[in-house]
Amino acid sequence: LLDPSRFVVFITGATSGFGAAAARRYVAAGGKVIATGRRRDRLVELQAELGAENCHIIELDVRDRAAMEKAIAAIPAPFDQINIVLANAGLALGLQPAAETDLDDWQTMIDTNVSGLVYTVRLLLPGLIARGGGHVVTLGSVAGEYAYPGGSVYAATKAFVKHFALAIRSDLQGKNVRVTDIEPGLTETEFSLVRFKGDDAKAAKPYQGTKAMTADDIAESIYWATTLPAHVNINKIQLMATTQAIGAFDIHRE
Ligand code: NDP
Ligand code: 8X3
């Protein structure tokens, strides 16, 4: 197994959910993390919890390419020795039928889940290669595999992530860089609160009367994929709550 105490993990979206859980998981294993996100107060809290020697924080919006370039170029030692990139920041906005959605919401999802993710990977990949290898972990979704009503652009951004992860692997032959797309289903985080724009009642509904996965479940899968022997690449991990399954085709009848 690779030595987790040598892991230096750059995480987008570390202020909540999977990103925060992954930061805790890697630091618990002896690694270091660069925790990024827009909410500075959350980053400061996380750093206080994990220790400044283990957790470097950067207030960052992944959609801002110039800010990303500047921030990544300015990461101080020893945090600049990044060997794992967790491109996790992302969001869904709305669940309306396609013709009734807010086009600004679609744009925000594309800017964050697609553009922000490719900026993250592209800006950090040369460093991984130069330092002799590493691991890129992307956050896809079951939504990138199975369409569902109201999923539209969110699902399409995650299909992009899935294919991007597979495609860049073929450019990394001989570079010792592994790529894994994590594709979770129903998991209780702030995801639903963001999707329904702070409406607590709507946000709670997907998790009511069922047992969703937790952010820690996903963090453990991410961690596991990165601790396998260097000659093993997990292309993707698709995981669902045991209470979730793929439904039948939807047939409209008069
Ligand atoms: P959360 O809402 O709990 O966390 C999302 C994180 O993304 C936050 O830290 C947020 O930070 C960050 N983020 C959002 N927009 C930006 C931005 N423009 N710039 C920087 N950071 C941003 O959701 P999850 O932890 O559940 O989601 C993490 C990833 O997993 C997402 O890509 C999501 O699509 C995916 N996913 C989630 C599933 C679920 O059921 N929960 C299932 C499958 C995939 P901040 O707001 O502080 O910037
Ligand atoms: C998040 C899971 O099913 O809400 O990607 O799209 S789902």
Coordinates of C-alpha atoms and ligand atoms in Angstrom, one line a residue:
L1 CA 0.0 0.0 0.0
L2 CA 1.1 3.6 -0.6
D3 CA 2.1 5.4 2.6
P4 CA -0.8 7.7 3.6
S5 CA 1.5 9.8 5.8
R6 CA 3.0 11.0 2.5
F7 CA -0.3 12.0 1.0
V8 CA -0.8 15.7 0.2
V9 CA -4.3 16.1 -1.0
F10 CA -5.8 19.1 -2.8
I11 CA -9.5 19.2 -2.2
T12 CA -12.1 21.4 -3.9
G13 CA -15.4 21.8 -1.9
A14 CA -13.9 21.0 1.5
T15 CA -16.3 23.2 3.4
S16 CA -19.0 20.6 3.5
G17 CA -20.1 17.0 2.7
F18 CA -17.7 14.7 0.9
G19 CA -14.8 17.2 0.7
A20 CA -14.8 17.9 4.5
A21 CA -15.2 14.2 5.3
A22 CA -12.3 13.4 3.0
A23 CA -10.1 16.1 4.6
R24 CA -10.7 14.5 8.0
R25 CA -10.1 11.0 6.6
Y26 CA -6.7 11.9 5.1
V27 CA -5.5 13.8 8.1
A28 CA -6.6 10.9 10.4
A29 CA -4.4 8.7 8.3
G30 CA -1.4 11.0 8.7
G31 CA -1.7 12.9 5.5
K32 CA -1.8 16.6 4.7
V33 CA -4.6 18.5 2.9
I34 CA -5.2 21.7 1.1
A35 CA -8.8 22.5 1.8
T36 CA -10.5 24.9 -0.6
G37 CA -14.0 26.4 -1.0
R38 CA -15.8 29.7 -1.0
R39 CA -17.0 29.8 2.7
R40 CA -14.0 31.0 4.6
D41 CA -15.5 30.6 8.0
R42 CA -15.9 26.8 7.3
L43 CA -12.4 26.5 6.1
V44 CA -11.1 28.3 9.3
E45 CA -13.1 25.9 11.5
L46 CA -11.8 22.9 9.6
Q47 CA -8.2 24.1 9.9
A48 CA -8.7 24.7 13.7
E49 CA -10.0 21.1 14.0
L50 CA -7.3 19.4 11.9
G51 CA -4.3 21.6 12.8
A52 CA -2.5 24.2 10.6
E53 CA 0.4 21.8 10.2
N54 CA -1.9 19.3 8.5
C55 CA -4.5 21.5 6.8
H56 CA -3.7 24.5 4.6
I57 CA -6.8 26.5 3.5
I58 CA -7.5 28.6 0.4
E59 CA -10.7 30.5 -0.1
L60 CA -11.4 29.7 -3.7
D61 CA -14.3 29.7 -6.3
V62 CA -13.5 26.9 -8.8
R63 CA -15.3 28.9 -11.5
D64 CA -12.7 31.7 -11.3
R65 CA -9.9 30.4 -13.5
A66 CA -7.5 33.3 -12.9
A67 CA -7.9 33.0 -9.1
M68 CA -7.4 29.2 -9.4
E69 CA -4.2 29.7 -11.3
K70 CA -2.9 32.3 -8.9
A71 CA -3.8 30.3 -5.8
I72 CA -2.3 27.0 -7.0
A73 CA 0.9 28.7 -8.0
A74 CA 1.2 30.2 -4.5
I75 CA 0.7 27.1 -2.4
P76 CA 3.6 27.0 0.2
A77 CA 5.8 24.1 1.2
P78 CA 5.2 21.4 2.3
F79 CA 1.6 21.6 0.9
D80 CA 2.9 22.2 -2.6
Q81 CA 4.0 18.6 -2.9
I82 CA 0.5 17.5 -4.0
N83 CA 0.1 13.9 -5.0
I84 CA -3.7 13.5 -4.8
V85 CA -6.3 15.8 -6.4
L86 CA -9.9 15.5 -5.2
A87 CA -12.0 17.4 -7.8
N88 CA -15.1 17.3 -5.7
A89 CA -16.7 20.8 -5.7
G90 CA -20.1 20.7 -7.4
L91 CA -23.8 21.2 -7.1
A92 CA -27.2 20.6 -8.5
L93 CA -29.7 23.4 -8.7
G94 CA -33.4 22.7 -9.1
L95 CA -35.4 19.6 -10.1
Q96 CA -37.9 21.1 -12.5
P97 CA -38.7 19.7 -16.0
A98 CA -36.2 20.9 -18.5
A99 CA -38.5 23.5 -20.2
E100 CA -39.2 25.1 -16.8
T101 CA -35.7 25.5 -15.4
D102 CA -33.8 28.7 -14.8
L103 CA -31.2 29.0 -17.5
D104 CA -28.9 30.7 -14.9
D105 CA -29.0 27.5 -12.8
W106 CA -28.0 25.5 -15.8
Q107 CA -25.1 27.9 -16.4
T108 CA -23.9 27.7 -12.8
M109 CA -23.9 23.9 -12.9
I110 CA -21.9 23.9 -16.1
D111 CA -19.5 26.5 -14.8
T112 CA -18.9 24.7 -11.5
N113 CA -19.2 20.9 -12.3
V114 CA -17.6 21.1 -15.7
S115 CA -15.4 24.2 -16.1
G116 CA -14.3 24.3 -12.4
L117 CA -13.5 20.6 -12.5
V118 CA -11.4 20.8 -15.6
Y119 CA -9.5 23.9 -14.3
T120 CA -8.7 22.0 -11.1
V121 CA -7.4 18.9 -12.9
R122 CA -5.6 20.7 -15.7
L123 CA -3.8 23.1 -13.4
L124 CA -2.6 20.4 -11.0
L125 CA -1.8 17.6 -13.4
P126 CA 1.6 18.9 -14.6
G127 CA 2.8 19.0 -11.0
L128 CA 1.7 15.5 -10.3
I129 CA 3.5 14.2 -13.3
A130 CA 6.7 16.3 -12.5
R131 CA 6.7 14.9 -9.0
G132 CA 6.7 11.3 -10.3
G133 CA 3.0 10.5 -10.2
G134 CA -0.2 10.7 -8.2
H135 CA -3.9 10.2 -8.3
V136 CA -6.8 12.3 -9.6
V137 CA -10.2 11.6 -8.1
T138 CA -13.2 13.2 -9.6
L139 CA -16.8 13.3 -8.2
G140 CA -19.2 12.1 -10.7
S141 CA -22.6 10.7 -9.8
V142 CA -25.1 7.9 -10.5
A143 CA -26.9 10.8 -12.3
G144 CA -24.1 10.6 -14.9
E145 CA -25.1 7.0 -15.7
Y146 CA -28.9 6.9 -15.2
A147 CA -31.2 9.7 -16.3
Y148 CA -34.0 10.8 -14.0
P149 CA -36.8 13.4 -14.3
G150 CA -35.5 16.9 -13.5
G151 CA -31.9 15.7 -13.7
S152 CA -31.2 17.3 -17.1
V153 CA -28.1 19.5 -16.9
Y154 CA -26.9 18.2 -13.6
A155 CA -26.9 14.6 -14.9
A156 CA -25.2 15.8 -18.1
T157 CA -22.4 17.5 -16.2
K158 CA -21.8 14.3 -14.3
A159 CA -21.7 12.3 -17.6
F160 CA -19.1 14.7 -18.7
V161 CA -17.0 14.1 -15.5
K162 CA -17.3 10.3 -16.0
H163 CA -16.0 10.5 -19.5
F164 CA -13.4 13.2 -18.8
A165 CA -11.9 10.9 -16.1
L166 CA -11.7 7.9 -18.4
A167 CA -10.4 10.0 -21.3
I168 CA -7.5 11.6 -19.4
R169 CA -6.4 8.2 -18.2
S170 CA -5.3 7.4 -21.8
D171 CA -3.1 10.5 -21.8
L172 CA -1.4 9.4 -18.6
Q173 CA 0.0 6.1 -19.7
G174 CA 3.5 5.8 -18.4
K175 CA 3.1 8.9 -16.1
N176 CA 2.2 6.9 -12.9
V177 CA -0.9 9.0 -12.4
R178 CA -4.1 7.1 -11.6
V179 CA -7.6 8.4 -12.2
T180 CA -10.8 7.4 -10.4
D181 CA -14.3 8.7 -10.8
I182 CA -16.5 8.3 -7.7
E183 CA -20.1 7.9 -8.6
P184 CA -22.4 8.0 -5.6
G185 CA -26.1 7.8 -5.3
L186 CA -28.3 9.1 -2.4
T187 CA -26.0 10.6 0.3
E188 CA -27.1 13.0 3.0
T189 CA -25.0 16.2 2.9
E190 CA -25.8 19.8 2.1
F191 CA -26.4 18.8 -1.5
S192 CA -30.1 18.8 -1.2
L193 CA -30.3 22.1 0.7
V194 CA -28.2 23.7 -2.1
R195 CA -30.4 22.0 -4.8
F196 CA -33.6 23.5 -3.3
K197 CA -32.0 26.8 -2.5
G198 CA -32.2 26.7 1.3
D199 CA -35.8 25.3 1.5
D200 CA -35.4 22.9 4.5
A201 CA -38.6 21.0 3.9
K202 CA -37.9 20.2 0.3
A203 CA -34.3 19.5 1.1
A204 CA -35.2 16.9 3.8
K205 CA -37.6 15.0 1.5
P206 CA -35.2 12.8 -0.4
Y207 CA -33.8 11.4 2.9
Q208 CA -37.1 10.9 4.7
G209 CA -38.1 7.4 5.6
T210 CA -35.0 5.9 4.1
K211 CA -31.3 5.3 5.0
A212 CA -29.1 7.4 2.7
M213 CA -25.3 7.0 2.6
T214 CA -23.2 9.5 4.6
A215 CA -20.3 11.7 3.6
D216 CA -18.0 9.4 5.6
D217 CA -19.1 6.4 3.5
I218 CA -18.0 8.3 0.4
A219 CA -14.8 9.6 2.0
E220 CA -13.9 6.0 2.8
S221 CA -14.3 4.9 -0.8
I222 CA -12.2 7.8 -2.0
Y223 CA -9.5 7.0 0.6
W224 CA -9.6 3.2 -0.3
A225 CA -9.1 3.8 -4.0
T226 CA -6.0 6.0 -3.3
T227 CA -4.4 3.5 -0.9
L228 CA -4.4 0.5 -3.3
P229 CA -1.1 -0.7 -4.6
A230 CA 0.3 1.6 -7.3
H231 CA -0.2 -0.8 -10.1
V232 CA -4.0 -0.9 -9.5
N233 CA -6.2 1.8 -11.0
I234 CA -9.9 1.8 -10.0
N235 CA -11.6 3.5 -13.0
K236 CA -14.8 4.2 -11.2
I237 CA -16.7 3.4 -8.1
Q238 CA -20.5 3.5 -8.4
L239 CA -22.2 3.2 -5.0
M240 CA -25.8 3.5 -3.9
A241 CA -27.5 3.4 -0.6
T242 CA -28.8 -0.2 -0.1
T243 CA -32.3 1.4 0.0
Q244 CA -31.8 2.8 -3.6
A245 CA -32.1 0.9 -6.8
I246 CA -32.5 1.7 -10.5
G247 CA -36.1 2.0 -11.5
A248 CA -37.9 0.7 -14.6
F249 CA -38.2 2.6 -17.9
D250 CA -40.9 5.3 -17.6
I251 CA -43.6 4.7 -20.2
H252 CA -46.2 7.4 -20.8
R253 CA -49.6 6.1 -21.6
E254 CA -52.8 7.9 -22.7
Ligands
NDP1 P1 -22.2 19.7 -0.4 O1 -23.2 20.7 -0.8 O2 -22.3 19.2 1.0 O3 -20.7 20.2 -0.7 C1 -20.4 20.8 -1.9 C2 -19.1 21.5 -1.8 O4 -18.8 22.1 -3.1 C3 -19.1 22.6 -0.8 O5 -17.9 22.5 0.0 C4 -19.0 23.8 -1.6 O6 -18.3 24.8 -1.0 C5 -18.3 23.4 -2.9 N1 -18.6 24.3 -4.0 C6 -19.8 24.5 -4.7 N2 -19.6 25.4 -5.6 C7 -18.3 25.8 -5.5 C8 -17.6 26.8 -6.2 N3 -18.1 27.5 -7.2 N4 -16.3 26.9 -5.9 C9 -15.7 26.2 -4.9 N5 -16.4 25.3 -4.2 C10 -17.7 25.1 -4.5 O7 -22.4 18.5 -1.4 P2 -21.7 17.0 -1.5 O8 -20.6 16.9 -0.6 O9 -22.8 16.0 -1.4 O10 -21.2 17.1 -3.0 C11 -19.9 17.0 -3.4 C12 -19.8 16.5 -4.8 O11 -20.4 15.2 -4.9 C13 -20.6 17.4 -5.8 O12 -19.8 17.4 -7.0 C14 -21.9 16.6 -6.0 O13 -22.4 16.9 -7.3 C15 -21.4 15.2 -5.9 N6 -22.4 14.2 -5.5 C16 -23.2 14.3 -4.4 C17 -24.2 13.3 -4.1 C18 -25.1 13.4 -3.0 O14 -26.1 12.8 -3.0 N7 -24.8 14.2 -1.9 C19 -24.3 12.1 -4.9 C20 -23.4 12.1 -6.1 C21 -22.5 13.1 -6.3 P3 -18.6 26.4 -0.9 O15 -20.1 26.5 -1.0 O16 -18.1 26.8 0.5 O17 -17.9 27.0 -2.0
8X3_2 C1 -26.5 13.2 -6.6 C2 -27.4 12.1 -6.6 O1 -29.5 11.1 -7.5 O2 -29.6 13.3 -6.5 O3 -25.6 13.2 -7.7 O4 -28.6 13.0 -8.7 S1 -28.8 12.4 -7.3

